[in-house]
Coordinates of C-alpha atoms and ligand atoms in Angstrom, one line a residue:
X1 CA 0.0 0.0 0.0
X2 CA 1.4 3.6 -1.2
X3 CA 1.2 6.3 1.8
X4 CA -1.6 8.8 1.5
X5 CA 0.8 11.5 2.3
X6 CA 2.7 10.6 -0.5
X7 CA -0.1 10.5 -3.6
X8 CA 0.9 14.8 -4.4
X9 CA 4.4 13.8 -5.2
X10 CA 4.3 10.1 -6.6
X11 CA 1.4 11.8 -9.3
X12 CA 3.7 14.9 -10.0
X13 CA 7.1 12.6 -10.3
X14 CA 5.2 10.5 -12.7
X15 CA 2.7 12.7 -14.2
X16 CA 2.4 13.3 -18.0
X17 CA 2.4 16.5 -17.5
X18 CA -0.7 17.8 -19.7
X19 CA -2.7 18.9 -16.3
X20 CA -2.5 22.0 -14.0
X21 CA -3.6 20.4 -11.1
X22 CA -4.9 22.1 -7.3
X23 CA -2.8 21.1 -4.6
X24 CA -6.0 19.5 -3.4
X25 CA -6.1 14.8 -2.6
X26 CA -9.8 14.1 -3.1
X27 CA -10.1 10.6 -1.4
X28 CA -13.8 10.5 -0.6
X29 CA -16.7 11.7 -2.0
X30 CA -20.6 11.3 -0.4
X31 CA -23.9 13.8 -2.1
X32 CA -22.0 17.3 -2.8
X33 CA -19.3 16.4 -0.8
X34 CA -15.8 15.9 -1.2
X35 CA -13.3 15.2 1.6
X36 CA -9.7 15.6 1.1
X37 CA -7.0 12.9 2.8
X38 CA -6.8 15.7 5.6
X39 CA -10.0 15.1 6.4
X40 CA -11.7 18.5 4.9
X41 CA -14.9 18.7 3.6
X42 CA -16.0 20.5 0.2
X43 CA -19.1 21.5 -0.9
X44 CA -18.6 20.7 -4.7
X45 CA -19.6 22.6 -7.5
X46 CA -17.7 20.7 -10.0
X47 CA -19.8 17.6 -10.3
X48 CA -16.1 16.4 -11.1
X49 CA -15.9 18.4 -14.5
X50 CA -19.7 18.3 -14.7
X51 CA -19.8 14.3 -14.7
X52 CA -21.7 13.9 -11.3
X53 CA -25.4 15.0 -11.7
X54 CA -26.2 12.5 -8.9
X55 CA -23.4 13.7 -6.9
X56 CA -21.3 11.0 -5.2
X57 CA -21.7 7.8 -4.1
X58 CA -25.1 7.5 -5.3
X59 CA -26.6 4.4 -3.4
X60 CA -28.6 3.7 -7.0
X61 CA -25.5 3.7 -8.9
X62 CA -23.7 1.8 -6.4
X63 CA -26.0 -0.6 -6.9
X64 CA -26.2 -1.3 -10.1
X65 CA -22.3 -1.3 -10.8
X66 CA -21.8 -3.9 -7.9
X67 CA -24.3 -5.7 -8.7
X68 CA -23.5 -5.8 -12.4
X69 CA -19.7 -6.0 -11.8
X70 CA -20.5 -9.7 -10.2
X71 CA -22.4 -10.8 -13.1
X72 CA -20.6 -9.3 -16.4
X73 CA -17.9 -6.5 -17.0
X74 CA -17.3 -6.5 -20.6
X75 CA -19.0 -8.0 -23.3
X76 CA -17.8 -6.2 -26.7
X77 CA -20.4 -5.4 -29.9
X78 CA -19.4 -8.9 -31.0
X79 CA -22.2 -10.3 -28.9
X80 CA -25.8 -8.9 -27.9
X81 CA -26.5 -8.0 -24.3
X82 CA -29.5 -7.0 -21.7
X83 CA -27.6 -4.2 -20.5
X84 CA -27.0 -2.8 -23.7
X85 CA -30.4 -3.3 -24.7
X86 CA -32.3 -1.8 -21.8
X87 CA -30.0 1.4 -22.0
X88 CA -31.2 1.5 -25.3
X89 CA -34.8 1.6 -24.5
X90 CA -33.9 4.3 -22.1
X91 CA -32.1 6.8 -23.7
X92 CA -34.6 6.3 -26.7
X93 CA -37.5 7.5 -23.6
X94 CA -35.8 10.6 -23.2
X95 CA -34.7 11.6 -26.6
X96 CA -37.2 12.6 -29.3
X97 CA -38.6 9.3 -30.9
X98 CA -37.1 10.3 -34.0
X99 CA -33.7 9.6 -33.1
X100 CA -33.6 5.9 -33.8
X101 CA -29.9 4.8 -33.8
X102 CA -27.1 4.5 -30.9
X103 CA -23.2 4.1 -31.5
X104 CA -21.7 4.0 -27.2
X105 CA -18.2 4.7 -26.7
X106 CA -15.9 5.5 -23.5
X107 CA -15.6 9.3 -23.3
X108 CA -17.1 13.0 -24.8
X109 CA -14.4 12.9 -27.1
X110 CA -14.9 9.8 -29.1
X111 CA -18.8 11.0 -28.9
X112 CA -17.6 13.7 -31.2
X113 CA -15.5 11.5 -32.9
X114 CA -18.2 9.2 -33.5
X115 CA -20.5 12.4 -34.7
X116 CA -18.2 13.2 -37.0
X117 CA -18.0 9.9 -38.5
X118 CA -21.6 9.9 -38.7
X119 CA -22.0 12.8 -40.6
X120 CA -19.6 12.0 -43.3
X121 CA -21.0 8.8 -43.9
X122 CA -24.3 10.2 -43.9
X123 CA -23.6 12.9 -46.1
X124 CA -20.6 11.7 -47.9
X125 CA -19.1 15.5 -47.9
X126 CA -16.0 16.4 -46.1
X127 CA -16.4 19.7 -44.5
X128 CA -17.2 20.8 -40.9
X129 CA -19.0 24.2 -39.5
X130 CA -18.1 24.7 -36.0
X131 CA -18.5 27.5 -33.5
X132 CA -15.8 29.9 -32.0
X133 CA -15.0 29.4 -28.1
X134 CA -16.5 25.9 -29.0
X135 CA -15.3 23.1 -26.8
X136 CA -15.9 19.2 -28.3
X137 CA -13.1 17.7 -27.1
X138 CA -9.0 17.1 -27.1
X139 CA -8.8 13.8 -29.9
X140 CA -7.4 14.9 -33.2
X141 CA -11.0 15.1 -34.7
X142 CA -12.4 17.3 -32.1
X143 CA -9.6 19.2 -31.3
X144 CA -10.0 20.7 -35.4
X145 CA -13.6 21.3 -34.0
X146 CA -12.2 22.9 -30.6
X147 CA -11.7 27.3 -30.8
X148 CA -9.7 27.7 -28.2
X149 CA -6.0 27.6 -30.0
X150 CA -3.9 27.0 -27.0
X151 CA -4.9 23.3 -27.4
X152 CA -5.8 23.1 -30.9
X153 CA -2.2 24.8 -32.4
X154 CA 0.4 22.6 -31.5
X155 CA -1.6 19.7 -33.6
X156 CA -2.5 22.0 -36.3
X157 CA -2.2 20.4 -39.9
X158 CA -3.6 16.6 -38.7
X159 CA -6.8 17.9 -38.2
X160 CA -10.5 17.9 -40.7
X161 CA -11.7 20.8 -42.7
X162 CA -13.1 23.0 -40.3
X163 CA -14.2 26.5 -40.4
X164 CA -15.7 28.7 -37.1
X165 CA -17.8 31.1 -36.9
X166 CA -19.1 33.3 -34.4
X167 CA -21.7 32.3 -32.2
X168 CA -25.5 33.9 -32.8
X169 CA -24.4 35.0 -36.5
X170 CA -26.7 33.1 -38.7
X171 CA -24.9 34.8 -41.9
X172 CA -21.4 34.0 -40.9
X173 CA -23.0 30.0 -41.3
X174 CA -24.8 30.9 -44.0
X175 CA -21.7 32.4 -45.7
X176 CA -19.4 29.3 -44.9
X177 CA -21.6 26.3 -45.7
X178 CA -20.3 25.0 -48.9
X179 CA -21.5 21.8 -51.0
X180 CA -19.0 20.3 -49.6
X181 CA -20.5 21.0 -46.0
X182 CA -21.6 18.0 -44.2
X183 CA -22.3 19.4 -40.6
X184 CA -22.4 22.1 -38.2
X185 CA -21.6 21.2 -34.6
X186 CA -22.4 23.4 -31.7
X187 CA -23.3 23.2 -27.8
X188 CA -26.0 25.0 -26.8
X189 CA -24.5 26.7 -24.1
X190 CA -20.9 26.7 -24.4
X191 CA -19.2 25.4 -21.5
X192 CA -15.5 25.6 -21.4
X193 CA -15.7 28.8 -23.7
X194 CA -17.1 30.8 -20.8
X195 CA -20.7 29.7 -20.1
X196 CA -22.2 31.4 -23.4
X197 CA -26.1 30.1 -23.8
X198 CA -27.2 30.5 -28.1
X199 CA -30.3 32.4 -29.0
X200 CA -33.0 30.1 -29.2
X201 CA -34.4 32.2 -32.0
X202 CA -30.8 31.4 -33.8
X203 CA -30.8 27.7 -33.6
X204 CA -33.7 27.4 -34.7
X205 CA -33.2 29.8 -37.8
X206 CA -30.0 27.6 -38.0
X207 CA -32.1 23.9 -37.6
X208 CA -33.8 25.7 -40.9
X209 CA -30.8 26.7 -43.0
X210 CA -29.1 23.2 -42.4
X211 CA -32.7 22.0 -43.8
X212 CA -32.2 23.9 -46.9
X213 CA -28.5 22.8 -47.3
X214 CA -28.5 19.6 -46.6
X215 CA -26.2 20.2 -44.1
X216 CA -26.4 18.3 -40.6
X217 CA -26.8 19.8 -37.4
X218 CA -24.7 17.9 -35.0
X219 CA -25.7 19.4 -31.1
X220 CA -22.8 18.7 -28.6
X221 CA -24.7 17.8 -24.8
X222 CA -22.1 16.8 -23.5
X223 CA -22.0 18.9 -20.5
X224 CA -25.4 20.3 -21.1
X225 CA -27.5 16.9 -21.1
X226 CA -29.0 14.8 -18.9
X227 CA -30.9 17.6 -17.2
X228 CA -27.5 19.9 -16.5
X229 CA -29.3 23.3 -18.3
X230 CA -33.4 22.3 -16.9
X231 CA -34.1 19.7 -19.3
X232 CA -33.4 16.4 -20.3
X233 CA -31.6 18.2 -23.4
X234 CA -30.5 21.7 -23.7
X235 CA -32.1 21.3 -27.5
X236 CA -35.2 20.8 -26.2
X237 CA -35.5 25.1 -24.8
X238 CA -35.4 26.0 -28.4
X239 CA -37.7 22.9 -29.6
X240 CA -35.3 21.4 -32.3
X241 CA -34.5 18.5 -33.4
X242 CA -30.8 17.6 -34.3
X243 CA -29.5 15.1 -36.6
X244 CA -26.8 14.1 -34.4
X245 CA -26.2 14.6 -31.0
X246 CA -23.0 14.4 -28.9
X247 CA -23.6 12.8 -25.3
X248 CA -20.7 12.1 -22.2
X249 CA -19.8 13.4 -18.9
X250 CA -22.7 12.7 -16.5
X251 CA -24.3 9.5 -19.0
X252 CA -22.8 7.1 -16.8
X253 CA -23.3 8.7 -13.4
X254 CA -19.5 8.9 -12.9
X255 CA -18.5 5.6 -15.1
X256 CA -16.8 7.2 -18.6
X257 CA -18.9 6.9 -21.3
X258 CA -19.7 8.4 -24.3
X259 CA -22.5 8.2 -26.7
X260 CA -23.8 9.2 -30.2
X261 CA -27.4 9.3 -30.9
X262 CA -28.9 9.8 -34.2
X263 CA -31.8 9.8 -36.8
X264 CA -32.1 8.4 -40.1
X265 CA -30.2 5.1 -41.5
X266 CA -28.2 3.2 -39.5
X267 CA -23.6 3.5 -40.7
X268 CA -22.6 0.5 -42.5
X269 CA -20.8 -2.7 -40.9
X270 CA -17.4 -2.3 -40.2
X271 CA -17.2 1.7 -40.3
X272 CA -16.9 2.2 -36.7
X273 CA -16.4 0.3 -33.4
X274 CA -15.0 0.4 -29.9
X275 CA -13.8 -2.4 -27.6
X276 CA -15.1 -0.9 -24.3
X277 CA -17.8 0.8 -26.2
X278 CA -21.5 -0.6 -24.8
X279 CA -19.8 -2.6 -21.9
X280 CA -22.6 -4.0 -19.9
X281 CA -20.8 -1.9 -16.8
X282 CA -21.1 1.2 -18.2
X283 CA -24.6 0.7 -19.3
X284 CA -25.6 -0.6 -16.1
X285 CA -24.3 2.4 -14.5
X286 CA -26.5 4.6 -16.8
X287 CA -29.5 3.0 -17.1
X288 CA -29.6 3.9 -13.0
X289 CA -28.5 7.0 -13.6
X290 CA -31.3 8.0 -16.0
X291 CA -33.9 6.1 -14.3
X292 CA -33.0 7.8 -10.9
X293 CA -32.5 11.4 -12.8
X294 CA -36.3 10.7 -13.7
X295 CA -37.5 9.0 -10.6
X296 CA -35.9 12.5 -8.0
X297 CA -37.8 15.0 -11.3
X298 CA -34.0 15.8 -11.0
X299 CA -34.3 18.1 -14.6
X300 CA -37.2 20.3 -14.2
X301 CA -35.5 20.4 -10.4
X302 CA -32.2 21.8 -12.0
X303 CA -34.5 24.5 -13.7
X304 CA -36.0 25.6 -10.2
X305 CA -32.4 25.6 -8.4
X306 CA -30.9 27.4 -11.0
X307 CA -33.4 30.2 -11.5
X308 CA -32.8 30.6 -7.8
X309 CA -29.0 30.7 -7.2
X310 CA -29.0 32.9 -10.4
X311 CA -31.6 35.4 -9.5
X312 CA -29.8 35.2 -5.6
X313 CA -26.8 35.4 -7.2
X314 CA -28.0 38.8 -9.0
X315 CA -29.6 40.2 -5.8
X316 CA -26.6 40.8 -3.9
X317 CA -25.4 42.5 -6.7
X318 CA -21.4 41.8 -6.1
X319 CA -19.1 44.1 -7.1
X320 CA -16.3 42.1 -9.0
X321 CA -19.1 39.9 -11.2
X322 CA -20.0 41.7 -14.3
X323 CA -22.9 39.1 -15.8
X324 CA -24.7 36.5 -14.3
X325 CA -24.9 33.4 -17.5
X326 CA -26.4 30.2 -18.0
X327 CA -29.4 28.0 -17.6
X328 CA -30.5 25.5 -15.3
X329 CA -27.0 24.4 -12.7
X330 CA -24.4 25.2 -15.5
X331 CA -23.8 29.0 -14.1
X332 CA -21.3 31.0 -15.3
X333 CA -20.2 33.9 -13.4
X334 CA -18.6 37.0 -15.2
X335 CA -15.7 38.6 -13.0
X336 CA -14.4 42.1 -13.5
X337 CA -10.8 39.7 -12.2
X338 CA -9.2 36.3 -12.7
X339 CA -10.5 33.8 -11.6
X340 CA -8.0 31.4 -10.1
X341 CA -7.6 33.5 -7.1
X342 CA -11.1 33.2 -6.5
X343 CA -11.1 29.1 -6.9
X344 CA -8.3 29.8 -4.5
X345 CA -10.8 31.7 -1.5
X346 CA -13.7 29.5 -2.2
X347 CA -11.2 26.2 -1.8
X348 CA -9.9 27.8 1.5
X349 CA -13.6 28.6 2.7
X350 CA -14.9 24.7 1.9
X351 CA -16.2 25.3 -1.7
X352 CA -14.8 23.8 -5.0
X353 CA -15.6 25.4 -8.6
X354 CA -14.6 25.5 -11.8
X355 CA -13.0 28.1 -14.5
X356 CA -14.3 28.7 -17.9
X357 CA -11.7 30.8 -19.2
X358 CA -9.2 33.3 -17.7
X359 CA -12.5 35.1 -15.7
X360 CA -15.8 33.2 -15.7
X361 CA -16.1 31.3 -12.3
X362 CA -18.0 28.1 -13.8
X363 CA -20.6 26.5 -11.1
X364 CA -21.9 22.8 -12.1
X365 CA -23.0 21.1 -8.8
X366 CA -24.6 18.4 -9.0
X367 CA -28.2 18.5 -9.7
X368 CA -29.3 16.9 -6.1
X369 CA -28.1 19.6 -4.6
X370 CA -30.2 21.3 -1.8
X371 CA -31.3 24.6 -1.5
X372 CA -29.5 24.9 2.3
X373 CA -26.3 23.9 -0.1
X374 CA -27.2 26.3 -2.6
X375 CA -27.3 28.7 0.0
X376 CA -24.1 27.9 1.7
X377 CA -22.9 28.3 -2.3
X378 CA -23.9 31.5 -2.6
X379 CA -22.1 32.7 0.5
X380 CA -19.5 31.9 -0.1
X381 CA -19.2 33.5 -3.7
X382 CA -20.0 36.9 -1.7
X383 CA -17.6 36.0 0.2
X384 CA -14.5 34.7 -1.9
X385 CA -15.6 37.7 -4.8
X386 CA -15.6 40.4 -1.8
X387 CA -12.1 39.3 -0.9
Ligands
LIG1 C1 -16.0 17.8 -21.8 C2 -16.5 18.1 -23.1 C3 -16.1 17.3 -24.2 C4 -15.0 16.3 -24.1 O1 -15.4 15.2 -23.3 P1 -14.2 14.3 -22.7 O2 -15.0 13.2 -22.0 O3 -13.3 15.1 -21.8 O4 -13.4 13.7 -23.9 C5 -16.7 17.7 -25.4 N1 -17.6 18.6 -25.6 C6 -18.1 19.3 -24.5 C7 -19.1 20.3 -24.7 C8 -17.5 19.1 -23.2 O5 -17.9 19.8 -22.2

């Protein structure tokens, strides 16, 4: 057995190097709340990168991974399987019945992967629309599709054909969509680009341009599904329906997985395929997770908590927060300052967050949270922003 003391410095001697990490050991993990190997408890408003809409230790998801861990772990596409199956009939409850084909996978990355694949072969044409301060994802396909060009850069050249546009400007779309065009991919409320929500009015004038082009619309929920933004699907405030859609992070309750979900014909044999992807685990996990998500009303609950921290956020009117964005418990917080010296106060006052840039302070708790929590959360943002 390693020392506990020791994890900060075996993980930096070995590390690979590509993380900035807080000098923070998470060890434990319960509801909202994380507990370092000092014994500290957080109040978490990371949802560990958004992946924990049930929070932690979640006795349902517990459950269903023990129990499923004794009777199969993996069991590749090679074979049929009741796990597989049933998450099928799930996901296929909560997504508009239109969308009729599944391809599961191991991460949000290889969801966009798999989205991209998908929209060639559906459209057989080569070129990609995406969306500046767009986040899909650090594989070489998604990184072309990724703005931000601190990570994108250094790999530039290995990449698809993508061009970006701004966000909101139907014209700039309209302007780069070529025959050649075979998709436009876009979150509905950027995440890692700073908590930026679309028009509604926008995506769906853009739902009807890629109608008249022939162009897919790919929609990346990745951090905005599974009742993150208020409902099941962030797609669903404007009322469209996407071709393709992108899902990860919280799918699995806190197992990876990834997902692509989409209408129309099925890809042919042999185009695509995943060892772990559809491993009765992972399903297992998420079918609990959704059920549970439906069973706690845990999406229109997400709606009522986030209408309150925002519009308590907004009555106390701090100083150093310029705008107040987002919808549902994906809350991005505008400072008039960086924001890593914040993280910093909140950590030291019991409260973990996230960045979305150099100043948006990010807030994705989980979705059970309670409205004493919320509360607490709130303080201590008056707090750490009054510093
Ligand atoms: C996190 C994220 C991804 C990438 O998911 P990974 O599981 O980290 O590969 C892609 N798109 C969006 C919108 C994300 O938030």
């Amino acid at each position: 057995m390693i020392h506990v003391q020791n994890v900060q410095e075996i993980e930096s001697r070995y590390t690979s190097g590509a993380y900035s990490k807080r000098p923070l050991t998470i060890i434990r993990g319960d509801g909202c709340t994380l507990w370092d190997d000092e014994g500290n408890a957080y109040l978490d408003a990371t949802s560990g990168q958004g992946v924990a809409l049930l929070g932690y230790s979640h006795p349902a998801v517990i459950q269903a991974i023990n129990t499923q861990a004794a009777q199969l772990m993996t069991c590749p596409e090679i074979f049929y399987n009741d796990q597989r199956a049933t998450l099928y009939s799930t996901l296929a409850t909560i997504l508009p019945s239109e969308i009729n084909h599944f391809f599961l996978c191991n991460s949000g990355t290889e969801a966009i992967e798999g989205a991209l694949k998908v929209a060639r072969l559906l459209t057989n044409r080569p070129e990609i629309i995406a969306i500046k301060r767009g986040f899909h994802g650090r594989t070489m396909g998604a990184l072309s599709l990724t703005w931000n060009k601190k990570y994108r850069e250094p790999f530039s050249g290995w990449g698809i054909d993508v061009e970006h546009v701004t966000l909101n400007d139907l014209a700039a779309v309209q302007a780069a969509i070529t025959d050649q065009t075979a998709a436009v991919v876009i979150e509905v409320v950027q995440g890692e680009g700073g908590v930026y929500p679309a028009d509604m009015t926008y995506l769906q004038e853009l739902r009807a341009l890629c109608d008249a082009s022939g162009v897919l619309l790919v929609v990346d929920e990745i951090q905005t599904g599974f009742g993150r933004t208020g409902a099941w699907f962030a797609f669903e405030h404007a009322g469209i329906l996407p071709d393709i859609i992108a899902l990860g992070k919280g799918i699995g309750g806190g197992m990876p997985m990834g997902a692509v979900a989409w209408r129309g014909e099925p890809i042919a044999r042999g185009t695509h395929g995943s060892t772990f992807g559809g491993n009765p685990l992972a399903c297992a996990a998420a079918i609990a997770t959704i059920h549970t998500l439906r069973d706690e009303n845990l999406p229109s609950l997400a709606k009522e908590k986030g209408t309150w921290l925002m519009s308590e956020l907004n009555r106390r009117q701090l100083p150093n927060v310029r705008e107040i964005r987002g919808m549902g418990l994906m809350i991005g917080l505008e400072l008039r300052e960086r924001v890593t010296p914040i993280l910093q106060r909140l950590q030291e006052i019991g409260v973990l967050a996230l960045p979305a840039g150099l100043n948006v302070l990010r807030l994705l708790p989980p979705l059970t949270i309670s409205y004493d929590e919320l509360h607490r959360l709130a303080n201590a943002i008056e707090e750490a922003t009054h510093a």
